[in-house]
mmCIF file of C-alpha atoms in Angstrom:
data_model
loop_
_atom_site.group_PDB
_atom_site.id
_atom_site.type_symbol
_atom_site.label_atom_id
_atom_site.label_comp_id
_atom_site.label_asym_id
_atom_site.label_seq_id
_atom_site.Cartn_x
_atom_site.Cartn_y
_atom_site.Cartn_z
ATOM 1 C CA UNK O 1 -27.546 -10.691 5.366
ATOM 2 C CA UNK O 2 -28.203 -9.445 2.221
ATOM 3 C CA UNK O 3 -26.020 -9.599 -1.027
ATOM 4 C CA UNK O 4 -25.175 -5.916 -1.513
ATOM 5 C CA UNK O 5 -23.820 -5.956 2.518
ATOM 6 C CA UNK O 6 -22.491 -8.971 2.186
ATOM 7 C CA UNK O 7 -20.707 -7.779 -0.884
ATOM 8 C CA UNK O 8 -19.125 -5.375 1.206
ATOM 9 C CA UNK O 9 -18.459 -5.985 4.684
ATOM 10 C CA UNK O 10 -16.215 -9.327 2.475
ATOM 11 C CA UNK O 11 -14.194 -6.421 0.685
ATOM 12 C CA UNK O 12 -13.371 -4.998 3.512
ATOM 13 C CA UNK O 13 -12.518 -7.859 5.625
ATOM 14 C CA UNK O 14 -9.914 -9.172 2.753
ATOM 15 C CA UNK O 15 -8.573 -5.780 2.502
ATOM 16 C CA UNK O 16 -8.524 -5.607 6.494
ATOM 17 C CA UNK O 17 -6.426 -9.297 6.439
ATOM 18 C CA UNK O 18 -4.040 -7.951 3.353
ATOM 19 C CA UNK O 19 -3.661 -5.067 5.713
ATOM 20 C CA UNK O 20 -4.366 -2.096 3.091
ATOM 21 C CA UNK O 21 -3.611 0.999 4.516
ATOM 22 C CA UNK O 22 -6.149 2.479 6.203
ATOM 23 C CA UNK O 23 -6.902 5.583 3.472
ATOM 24 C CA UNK O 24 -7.709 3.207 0.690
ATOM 25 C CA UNK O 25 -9.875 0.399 2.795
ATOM 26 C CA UNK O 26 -13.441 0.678 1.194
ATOM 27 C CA UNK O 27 -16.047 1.087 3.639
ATOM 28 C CA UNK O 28 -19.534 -0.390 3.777
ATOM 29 C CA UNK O 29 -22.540 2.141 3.742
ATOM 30 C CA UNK O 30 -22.667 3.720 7.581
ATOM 31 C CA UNK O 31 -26.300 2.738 7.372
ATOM 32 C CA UNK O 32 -25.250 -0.394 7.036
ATOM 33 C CA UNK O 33 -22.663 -0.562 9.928
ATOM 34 C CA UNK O 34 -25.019 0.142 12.656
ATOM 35 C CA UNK O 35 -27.118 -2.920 11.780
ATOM 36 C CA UNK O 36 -26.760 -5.366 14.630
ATOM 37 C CA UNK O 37 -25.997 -8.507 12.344
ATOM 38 C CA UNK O 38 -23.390 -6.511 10.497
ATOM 39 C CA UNK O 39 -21.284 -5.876 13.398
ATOM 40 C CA UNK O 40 -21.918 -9.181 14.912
ATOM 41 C CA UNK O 41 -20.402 -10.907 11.123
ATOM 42 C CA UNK O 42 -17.325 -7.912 11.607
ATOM 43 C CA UNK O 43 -16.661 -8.901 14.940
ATOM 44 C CA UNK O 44 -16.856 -12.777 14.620
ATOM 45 C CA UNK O 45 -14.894 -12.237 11.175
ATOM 46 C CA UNK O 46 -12.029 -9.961 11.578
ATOM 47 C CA UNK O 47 -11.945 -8.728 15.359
ATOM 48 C CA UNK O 48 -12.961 -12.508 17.534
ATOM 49 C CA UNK O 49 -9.471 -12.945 18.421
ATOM 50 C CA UNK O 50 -10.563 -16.740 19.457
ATOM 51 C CA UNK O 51 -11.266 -17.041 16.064
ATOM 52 C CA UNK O 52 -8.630 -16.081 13.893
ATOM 53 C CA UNK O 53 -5.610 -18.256 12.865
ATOM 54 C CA UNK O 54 -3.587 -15.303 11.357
ATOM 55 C CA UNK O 55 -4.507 -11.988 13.045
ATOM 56 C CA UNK O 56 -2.955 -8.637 11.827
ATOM 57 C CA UNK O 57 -0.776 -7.086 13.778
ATOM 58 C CA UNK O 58 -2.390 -5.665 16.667
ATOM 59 C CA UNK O 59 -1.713 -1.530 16.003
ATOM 60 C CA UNK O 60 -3.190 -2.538 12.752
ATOM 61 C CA UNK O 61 -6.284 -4.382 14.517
ATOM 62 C CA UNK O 62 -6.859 -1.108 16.621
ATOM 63 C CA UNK O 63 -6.295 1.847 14.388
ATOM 64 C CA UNK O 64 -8.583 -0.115 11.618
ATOM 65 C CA UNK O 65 -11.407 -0.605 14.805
ATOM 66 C CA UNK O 66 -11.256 2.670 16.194
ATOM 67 C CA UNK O 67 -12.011 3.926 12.425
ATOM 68 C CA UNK O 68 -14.899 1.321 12.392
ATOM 69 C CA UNK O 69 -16.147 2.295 15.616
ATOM 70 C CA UNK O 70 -15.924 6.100 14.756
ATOM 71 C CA UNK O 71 -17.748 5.750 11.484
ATOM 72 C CA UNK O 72 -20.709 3.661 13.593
ATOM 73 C CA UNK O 73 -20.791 6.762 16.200
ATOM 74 C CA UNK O 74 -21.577 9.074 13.127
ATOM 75 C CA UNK O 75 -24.542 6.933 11.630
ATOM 76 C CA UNK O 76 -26.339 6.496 15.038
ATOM 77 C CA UNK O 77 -29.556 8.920 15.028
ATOM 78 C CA UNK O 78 -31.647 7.299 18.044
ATOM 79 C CA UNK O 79 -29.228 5.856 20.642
ATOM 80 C CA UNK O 80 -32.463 4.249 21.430
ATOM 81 C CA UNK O 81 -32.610 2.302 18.775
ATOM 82 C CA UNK O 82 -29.325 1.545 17.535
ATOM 83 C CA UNK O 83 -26.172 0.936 19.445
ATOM 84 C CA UNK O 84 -22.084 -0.137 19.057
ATOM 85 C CA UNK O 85 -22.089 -3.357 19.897
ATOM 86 C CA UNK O 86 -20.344 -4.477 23.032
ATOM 87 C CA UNK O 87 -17.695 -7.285 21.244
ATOM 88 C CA UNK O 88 -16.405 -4.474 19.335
ATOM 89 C CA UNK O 89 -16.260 -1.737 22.037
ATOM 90 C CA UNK O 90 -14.575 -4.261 24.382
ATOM 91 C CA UNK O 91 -12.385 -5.558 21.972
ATOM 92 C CA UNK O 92 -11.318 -1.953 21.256
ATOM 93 C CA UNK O 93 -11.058 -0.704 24.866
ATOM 94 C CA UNK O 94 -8.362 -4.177 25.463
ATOM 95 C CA UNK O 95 -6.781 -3.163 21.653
ATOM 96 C CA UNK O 96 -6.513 0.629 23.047
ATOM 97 C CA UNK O 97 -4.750 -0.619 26.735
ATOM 98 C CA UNK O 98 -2.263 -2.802 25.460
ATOM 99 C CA UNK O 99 1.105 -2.175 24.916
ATOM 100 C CA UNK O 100 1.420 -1.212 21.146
ATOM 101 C CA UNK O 101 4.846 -1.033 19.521
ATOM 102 C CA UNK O 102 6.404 1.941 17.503
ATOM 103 C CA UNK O 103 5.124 2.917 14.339
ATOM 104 C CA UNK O 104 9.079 2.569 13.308
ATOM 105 C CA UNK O 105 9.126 -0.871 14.856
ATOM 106 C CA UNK O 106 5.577 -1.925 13.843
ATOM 107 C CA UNK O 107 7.291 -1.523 10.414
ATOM 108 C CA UNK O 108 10.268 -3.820 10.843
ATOM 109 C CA UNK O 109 8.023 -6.351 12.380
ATOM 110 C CA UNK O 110 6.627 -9.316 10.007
ATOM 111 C CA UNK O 111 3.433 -9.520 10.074
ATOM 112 C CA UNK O 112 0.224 -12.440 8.821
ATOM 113 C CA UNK O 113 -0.846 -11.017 5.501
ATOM 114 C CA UNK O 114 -3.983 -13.022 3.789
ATOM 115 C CA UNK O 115 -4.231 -12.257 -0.328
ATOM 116 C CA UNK O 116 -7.606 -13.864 -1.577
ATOM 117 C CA UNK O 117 -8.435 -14.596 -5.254
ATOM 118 C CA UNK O 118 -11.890 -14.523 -6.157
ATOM 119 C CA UNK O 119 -12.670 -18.212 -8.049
ATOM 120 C CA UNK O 120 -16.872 -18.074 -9.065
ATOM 121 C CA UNK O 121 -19.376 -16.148 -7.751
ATOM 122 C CA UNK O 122 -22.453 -17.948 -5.925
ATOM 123 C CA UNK O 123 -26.330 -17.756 -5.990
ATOM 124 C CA UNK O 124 -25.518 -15.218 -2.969
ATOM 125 C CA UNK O 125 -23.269 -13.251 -5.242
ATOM 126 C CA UNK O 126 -20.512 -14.210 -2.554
ATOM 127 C CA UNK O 127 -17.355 -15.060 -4.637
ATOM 128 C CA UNK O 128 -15.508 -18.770 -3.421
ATOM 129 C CA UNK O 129 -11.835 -17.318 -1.933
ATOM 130 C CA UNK O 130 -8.669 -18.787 -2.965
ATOM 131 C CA UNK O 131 -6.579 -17.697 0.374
ATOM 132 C CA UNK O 132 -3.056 -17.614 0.453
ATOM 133 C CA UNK O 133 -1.630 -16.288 4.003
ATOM 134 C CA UNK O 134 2.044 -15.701 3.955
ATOM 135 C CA UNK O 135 4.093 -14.021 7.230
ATOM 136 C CA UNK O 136 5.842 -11.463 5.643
ATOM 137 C CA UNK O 137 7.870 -7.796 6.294
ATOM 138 C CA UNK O 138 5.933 -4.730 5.965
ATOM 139 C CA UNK O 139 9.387 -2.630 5.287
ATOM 140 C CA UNK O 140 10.468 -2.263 1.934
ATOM 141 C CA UNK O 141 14.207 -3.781 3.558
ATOM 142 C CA UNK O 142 13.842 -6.268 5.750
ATOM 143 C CA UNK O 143 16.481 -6.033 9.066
ATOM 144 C CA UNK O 144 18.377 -8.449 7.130
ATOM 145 C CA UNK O 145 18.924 -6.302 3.997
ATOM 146 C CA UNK O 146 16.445 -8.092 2.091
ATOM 147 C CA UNK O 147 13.542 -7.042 -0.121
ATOM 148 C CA UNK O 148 12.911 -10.976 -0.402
ATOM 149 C CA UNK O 149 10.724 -10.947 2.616
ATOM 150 C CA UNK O 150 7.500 -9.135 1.662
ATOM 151 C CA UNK O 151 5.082 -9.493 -1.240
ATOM 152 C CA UNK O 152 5.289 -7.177 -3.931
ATOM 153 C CA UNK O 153 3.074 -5.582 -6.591
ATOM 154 C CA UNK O 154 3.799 -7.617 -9.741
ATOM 155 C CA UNK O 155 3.544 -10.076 -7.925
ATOM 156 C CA UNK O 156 -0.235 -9.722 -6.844
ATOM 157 C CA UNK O 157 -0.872 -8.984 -10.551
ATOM 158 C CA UNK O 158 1.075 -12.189 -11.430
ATOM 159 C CA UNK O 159 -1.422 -14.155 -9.523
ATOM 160 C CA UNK O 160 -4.745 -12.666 -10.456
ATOM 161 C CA UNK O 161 -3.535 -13.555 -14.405
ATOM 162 C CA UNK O 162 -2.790 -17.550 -12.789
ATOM 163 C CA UNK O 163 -6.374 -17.479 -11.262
ATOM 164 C CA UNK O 164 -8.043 -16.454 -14.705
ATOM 165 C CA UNK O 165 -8.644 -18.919 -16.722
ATOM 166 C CA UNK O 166 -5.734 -18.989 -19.761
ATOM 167 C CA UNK O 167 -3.534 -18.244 -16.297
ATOM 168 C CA UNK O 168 -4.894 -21.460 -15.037
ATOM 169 C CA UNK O 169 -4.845 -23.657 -17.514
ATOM 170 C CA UNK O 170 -1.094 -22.695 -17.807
ATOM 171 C CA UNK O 171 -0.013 -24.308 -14.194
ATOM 172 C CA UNK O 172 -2.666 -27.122 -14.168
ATOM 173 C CA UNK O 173 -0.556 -30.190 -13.776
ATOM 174 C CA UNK O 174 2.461 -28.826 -14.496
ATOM 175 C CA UNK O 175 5.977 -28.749 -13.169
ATOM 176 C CA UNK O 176 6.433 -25.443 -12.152
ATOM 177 C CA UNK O 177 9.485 -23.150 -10.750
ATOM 178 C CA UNK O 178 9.295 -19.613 -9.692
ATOM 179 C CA UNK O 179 12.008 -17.586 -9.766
ATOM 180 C CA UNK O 180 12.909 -14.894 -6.988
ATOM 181 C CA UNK O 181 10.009 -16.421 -4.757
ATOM 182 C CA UNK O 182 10.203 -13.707 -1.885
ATOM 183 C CA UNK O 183 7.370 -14.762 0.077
ATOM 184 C CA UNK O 184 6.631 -18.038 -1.733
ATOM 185 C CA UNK O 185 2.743 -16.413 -2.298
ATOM 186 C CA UNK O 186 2.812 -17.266 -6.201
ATOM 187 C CA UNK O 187 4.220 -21.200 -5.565
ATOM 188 C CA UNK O 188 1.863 -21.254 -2.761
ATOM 189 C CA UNK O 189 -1.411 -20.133 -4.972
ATOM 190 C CA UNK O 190 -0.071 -22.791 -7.515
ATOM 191 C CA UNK O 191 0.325 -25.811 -5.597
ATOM 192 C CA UNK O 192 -2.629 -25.297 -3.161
ATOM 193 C CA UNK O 193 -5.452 -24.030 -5.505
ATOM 194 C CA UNK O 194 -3.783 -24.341 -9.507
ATOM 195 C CA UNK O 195 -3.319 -27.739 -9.381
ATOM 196 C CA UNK O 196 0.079 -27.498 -10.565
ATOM 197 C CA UNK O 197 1.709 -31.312 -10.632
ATOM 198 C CA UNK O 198 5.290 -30.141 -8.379
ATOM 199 C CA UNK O 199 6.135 -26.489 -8.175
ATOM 200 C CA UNK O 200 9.641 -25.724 -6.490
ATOM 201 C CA UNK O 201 10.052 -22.336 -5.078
ATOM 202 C CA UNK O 202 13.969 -20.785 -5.560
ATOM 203 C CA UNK O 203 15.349 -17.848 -4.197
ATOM 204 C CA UNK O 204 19.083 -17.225 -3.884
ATOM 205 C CA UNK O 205 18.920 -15.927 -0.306
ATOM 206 C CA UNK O 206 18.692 -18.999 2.343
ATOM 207 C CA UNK O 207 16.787 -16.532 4.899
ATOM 208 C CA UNK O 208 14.591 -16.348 1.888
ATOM 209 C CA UNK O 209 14.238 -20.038 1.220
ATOM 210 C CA UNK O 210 13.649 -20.958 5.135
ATOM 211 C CA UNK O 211 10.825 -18.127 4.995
ATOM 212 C CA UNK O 212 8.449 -19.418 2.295
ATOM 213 C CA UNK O 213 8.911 -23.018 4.305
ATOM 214 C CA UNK O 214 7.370 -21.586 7.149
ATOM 215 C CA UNK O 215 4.877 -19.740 4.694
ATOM 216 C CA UNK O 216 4.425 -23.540 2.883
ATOM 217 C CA UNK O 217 3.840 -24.473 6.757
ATOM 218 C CA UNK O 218 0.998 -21.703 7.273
ATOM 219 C CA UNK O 219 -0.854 -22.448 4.391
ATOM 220 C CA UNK O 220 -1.117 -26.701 5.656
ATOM 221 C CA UNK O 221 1.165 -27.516 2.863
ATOM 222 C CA UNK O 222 3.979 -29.175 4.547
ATOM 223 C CA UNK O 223 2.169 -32.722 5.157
ATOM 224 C CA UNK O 224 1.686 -32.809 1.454
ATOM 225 C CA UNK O 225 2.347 -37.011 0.744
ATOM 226 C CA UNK O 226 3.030 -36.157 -2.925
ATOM 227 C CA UNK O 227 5.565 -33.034 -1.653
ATOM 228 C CA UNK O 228 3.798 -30.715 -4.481
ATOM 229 C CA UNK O 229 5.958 -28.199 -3.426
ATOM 230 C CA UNK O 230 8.895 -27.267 -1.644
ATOM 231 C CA UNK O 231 11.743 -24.065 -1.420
ATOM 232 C CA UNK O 232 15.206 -24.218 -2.337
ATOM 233 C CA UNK O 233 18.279 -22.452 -3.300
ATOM 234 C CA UNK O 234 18.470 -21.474 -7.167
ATOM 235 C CA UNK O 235 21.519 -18.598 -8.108
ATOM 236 C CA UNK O 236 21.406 -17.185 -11.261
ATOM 237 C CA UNK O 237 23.921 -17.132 -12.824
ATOM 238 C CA UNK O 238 25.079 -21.027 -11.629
ATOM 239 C CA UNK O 239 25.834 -23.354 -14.133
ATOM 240 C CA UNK O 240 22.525 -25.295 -14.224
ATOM 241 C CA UNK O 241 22.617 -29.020 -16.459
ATOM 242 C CA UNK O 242 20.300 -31.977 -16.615
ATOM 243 C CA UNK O 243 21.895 -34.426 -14.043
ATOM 244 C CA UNK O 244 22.262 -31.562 -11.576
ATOM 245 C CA UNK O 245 19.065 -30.229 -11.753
ATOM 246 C CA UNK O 246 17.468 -33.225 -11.118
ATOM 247 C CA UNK O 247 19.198 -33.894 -8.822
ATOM 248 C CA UNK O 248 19.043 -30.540 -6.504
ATOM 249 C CA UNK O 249 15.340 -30.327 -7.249
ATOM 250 C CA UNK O 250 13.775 -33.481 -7.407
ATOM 251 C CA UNK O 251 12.506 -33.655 -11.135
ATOM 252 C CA UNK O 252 13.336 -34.639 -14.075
ATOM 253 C CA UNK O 253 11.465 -31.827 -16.360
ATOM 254 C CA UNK O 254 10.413 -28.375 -15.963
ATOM 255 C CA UNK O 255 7.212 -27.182 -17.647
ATOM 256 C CA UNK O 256 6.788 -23.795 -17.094
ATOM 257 C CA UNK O 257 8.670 -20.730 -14.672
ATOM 258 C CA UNK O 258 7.163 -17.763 -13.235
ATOM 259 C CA UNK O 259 8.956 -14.797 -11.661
ATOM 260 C CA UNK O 260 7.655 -11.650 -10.535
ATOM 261 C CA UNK O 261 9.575 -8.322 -9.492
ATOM 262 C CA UNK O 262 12.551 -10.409 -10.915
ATOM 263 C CA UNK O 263 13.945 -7.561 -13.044
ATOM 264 C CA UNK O 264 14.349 -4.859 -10.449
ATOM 265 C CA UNK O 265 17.832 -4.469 -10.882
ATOM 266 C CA UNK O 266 20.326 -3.534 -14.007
ATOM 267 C CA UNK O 267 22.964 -5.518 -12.311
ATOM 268 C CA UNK O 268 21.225 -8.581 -11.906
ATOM 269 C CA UNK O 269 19.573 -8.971 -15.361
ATOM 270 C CA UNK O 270 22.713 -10.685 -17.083
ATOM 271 C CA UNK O 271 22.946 -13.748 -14.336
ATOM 272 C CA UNK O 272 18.717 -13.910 -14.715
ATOM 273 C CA UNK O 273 19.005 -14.009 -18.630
ATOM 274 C CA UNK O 274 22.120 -16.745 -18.174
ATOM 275 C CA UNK O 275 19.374 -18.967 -15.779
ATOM 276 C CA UNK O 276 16.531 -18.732 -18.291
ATOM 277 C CA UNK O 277 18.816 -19.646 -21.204
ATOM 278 C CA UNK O 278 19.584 -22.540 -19.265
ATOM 279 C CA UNK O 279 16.085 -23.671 -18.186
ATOM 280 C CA UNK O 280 15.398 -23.229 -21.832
ATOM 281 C CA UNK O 281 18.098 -26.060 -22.736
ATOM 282 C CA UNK O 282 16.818 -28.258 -20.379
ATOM 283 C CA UNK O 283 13.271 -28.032 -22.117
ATOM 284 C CA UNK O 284 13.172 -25.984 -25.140
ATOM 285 C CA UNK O 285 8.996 -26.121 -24.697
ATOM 286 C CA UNK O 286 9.079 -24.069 -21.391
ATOM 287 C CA UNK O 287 7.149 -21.653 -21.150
ATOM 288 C CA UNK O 288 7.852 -18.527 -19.069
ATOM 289 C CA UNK O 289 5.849 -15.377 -17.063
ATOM 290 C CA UNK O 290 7.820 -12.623 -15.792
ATOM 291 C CA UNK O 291 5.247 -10.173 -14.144
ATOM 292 C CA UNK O 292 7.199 -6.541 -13.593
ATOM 293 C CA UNK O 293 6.654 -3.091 -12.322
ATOM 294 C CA UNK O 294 8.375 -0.830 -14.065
ATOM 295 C CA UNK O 295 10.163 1.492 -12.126
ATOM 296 C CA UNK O 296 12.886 2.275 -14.464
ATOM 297 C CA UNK O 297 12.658 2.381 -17.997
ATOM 298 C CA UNK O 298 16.129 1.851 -18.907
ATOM 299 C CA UNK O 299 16.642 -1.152 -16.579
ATOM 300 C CA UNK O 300 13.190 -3.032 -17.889
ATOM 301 C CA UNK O 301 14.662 -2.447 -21.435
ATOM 302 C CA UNK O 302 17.711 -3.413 -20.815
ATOM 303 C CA UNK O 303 16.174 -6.831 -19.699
ATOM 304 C CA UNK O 304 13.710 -6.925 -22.499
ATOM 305 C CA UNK O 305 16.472 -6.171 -24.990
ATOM 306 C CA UNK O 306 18.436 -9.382 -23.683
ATOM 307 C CA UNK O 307 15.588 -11.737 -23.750
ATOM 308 C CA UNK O 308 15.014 -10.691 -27.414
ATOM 309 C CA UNK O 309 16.070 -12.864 -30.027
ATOM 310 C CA UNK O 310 17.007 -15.934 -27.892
ATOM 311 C CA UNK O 311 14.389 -16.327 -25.213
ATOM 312 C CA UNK O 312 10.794 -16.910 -25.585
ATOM 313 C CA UNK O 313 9.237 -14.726 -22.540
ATOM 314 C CA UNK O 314 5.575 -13.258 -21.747
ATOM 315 C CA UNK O 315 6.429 -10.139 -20.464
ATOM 316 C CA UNK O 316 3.239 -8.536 -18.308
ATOM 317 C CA UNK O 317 4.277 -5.109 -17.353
ATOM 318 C CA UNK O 318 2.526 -2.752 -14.523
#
């Protein structure tokens, strides 16, 4: 295949896996779609359900195939000479007779979501992935109240800054704790492709916690002899000392913490500054990355205005 298609039937299979909606997946060329080898490489890649470990959820699967199939339909001249290949009609015509759910309980549902950072780009101009695949709510409140259970847009930012390379050089070999975890995808990236020395996950939800263990579990992590990472409990807020912390989380010194979407809420920000000032007096050295999206002025201030004069903190801001 060449590079340019290559280029892009791979954007829009790691868009299709980190199931971007539909109006903002980038296409490749119709000319190209109709090409026998290209639809072979999008069925085998994103549609061979023998094939794929974490499929998306299957409304997704056939909305994003009936698209695919439409767009193929429109670049066909000669029906002579080019056709829809069968894999992908069949594969919609069993998508199209199931039983799909709800669009309002499609949305509750959890679904596989893959997020792929790009690491060097080959001979082939194919980039080397970095996958992280986390199982994660769709809904901005998960059934159980929580926003803890889906990944969220600082936090993708976060992660393509850990993947550069001042970002990497940061984690490598390094005792690392995130704060606020959610899905676990940041602790994830760092222990399975940063080469962080022990990263511990925290949330302060236990529904929380148990989810990034299965997400740890997904991503072949929970075999790991030297346990490079792991979730737990962390409330902010909690008195936090030496001999406890070492105790609760298995090491003796923190390096650096990350958090991400951590600041979302005025309330919160006093208990969050009270956890970092601890951290900080159990290794005046750390270093810490809070990633936000600012959705309200006043409340990202307020945080910032806190931190100021007593705690030395990157602040990236979307």
């Amino acid at each position: 295949m060449e590079p340019t298609i290559w280029k892009a039937v791979n954007l829009l299979r790691r868009q299709y896996f980190q199931l971007v909606d539909l109006e903002h997946l980038q296409w490749p060329n119709s000319e190209f779609l109709k090409k026998v080898d290209v639809q072979a490489w999008i069925y085998q890649n994103l549609f061979d359900e023998g094939k794929l470990q974490s499929p998306p959820p299957i409304r997704y699967q056939a909305r994003v195939l009936k698209q695919l199939v439409s767009r193929i339909e429109g670049a066909i001249v000669d029906p002579e000479e080019d056709e829809i290949s069968d894999d992908l009609i069949s594969r919609l015509s069993m998508l199209l007779s199931s039983k799909l759910p709800s669009e309002s309980i499609a949305a509750q549902q959890r679904a596989f979501v893959t997020y792929t950072y790009p690491t060097c780009t080959t001979e082939s101009s194919a980039s080397v992935e970095r996958a992280i695949t986390v199982f994660e709510s769709r809904a901005v409140f998960s059934s159980s109240g929580t926003t803890g259970l889906r990944t969220w847009e600082a936090a993708l930012h976060l992660g393509t800054f850990l993947t550069s390379e001042v970002g990497a050089k940061l984690i490598r070999g390094k005792n690392v704790l995130e704060l606020g975890a959610g899905t676990g995808l940041l602790s994830i990236l760092c222990a399975r492709h940063l080469e962080a020395s022990r990263v511990i996950a925290t949330d302060g939800d236990e529904g929380v916690v148990d989810a990034i263990r299965t997400n740890i579990f997904l991503n072949g992590l929970e075999n790991d002899e030297d346990r490079s990472i792991e979730s737990a409990i962390l409330r902010w807020g909690w008195a936090l000392d030496a001999t406890s912390f070492s105790e609760d989380y298995g090491i003796e010194s923190l390096d650096v913490v990350i958090g991400a979407d951590v600041t979302y809420d005025k309330s919160v920000i006093p208990a969050l500054v009270s956890t970092l000032s601890e951290l900080f007096d159990l290794n005046s050295s750390l270093e810490v990355v809070i990633a936000a999206a600012i959705r309200n002025e006043k409340t990202f201030e307020t945080f910032f205005n806190a931190c100021s004069g007593s705690l030395r903190v990157c602040l990236m801001t979307d």
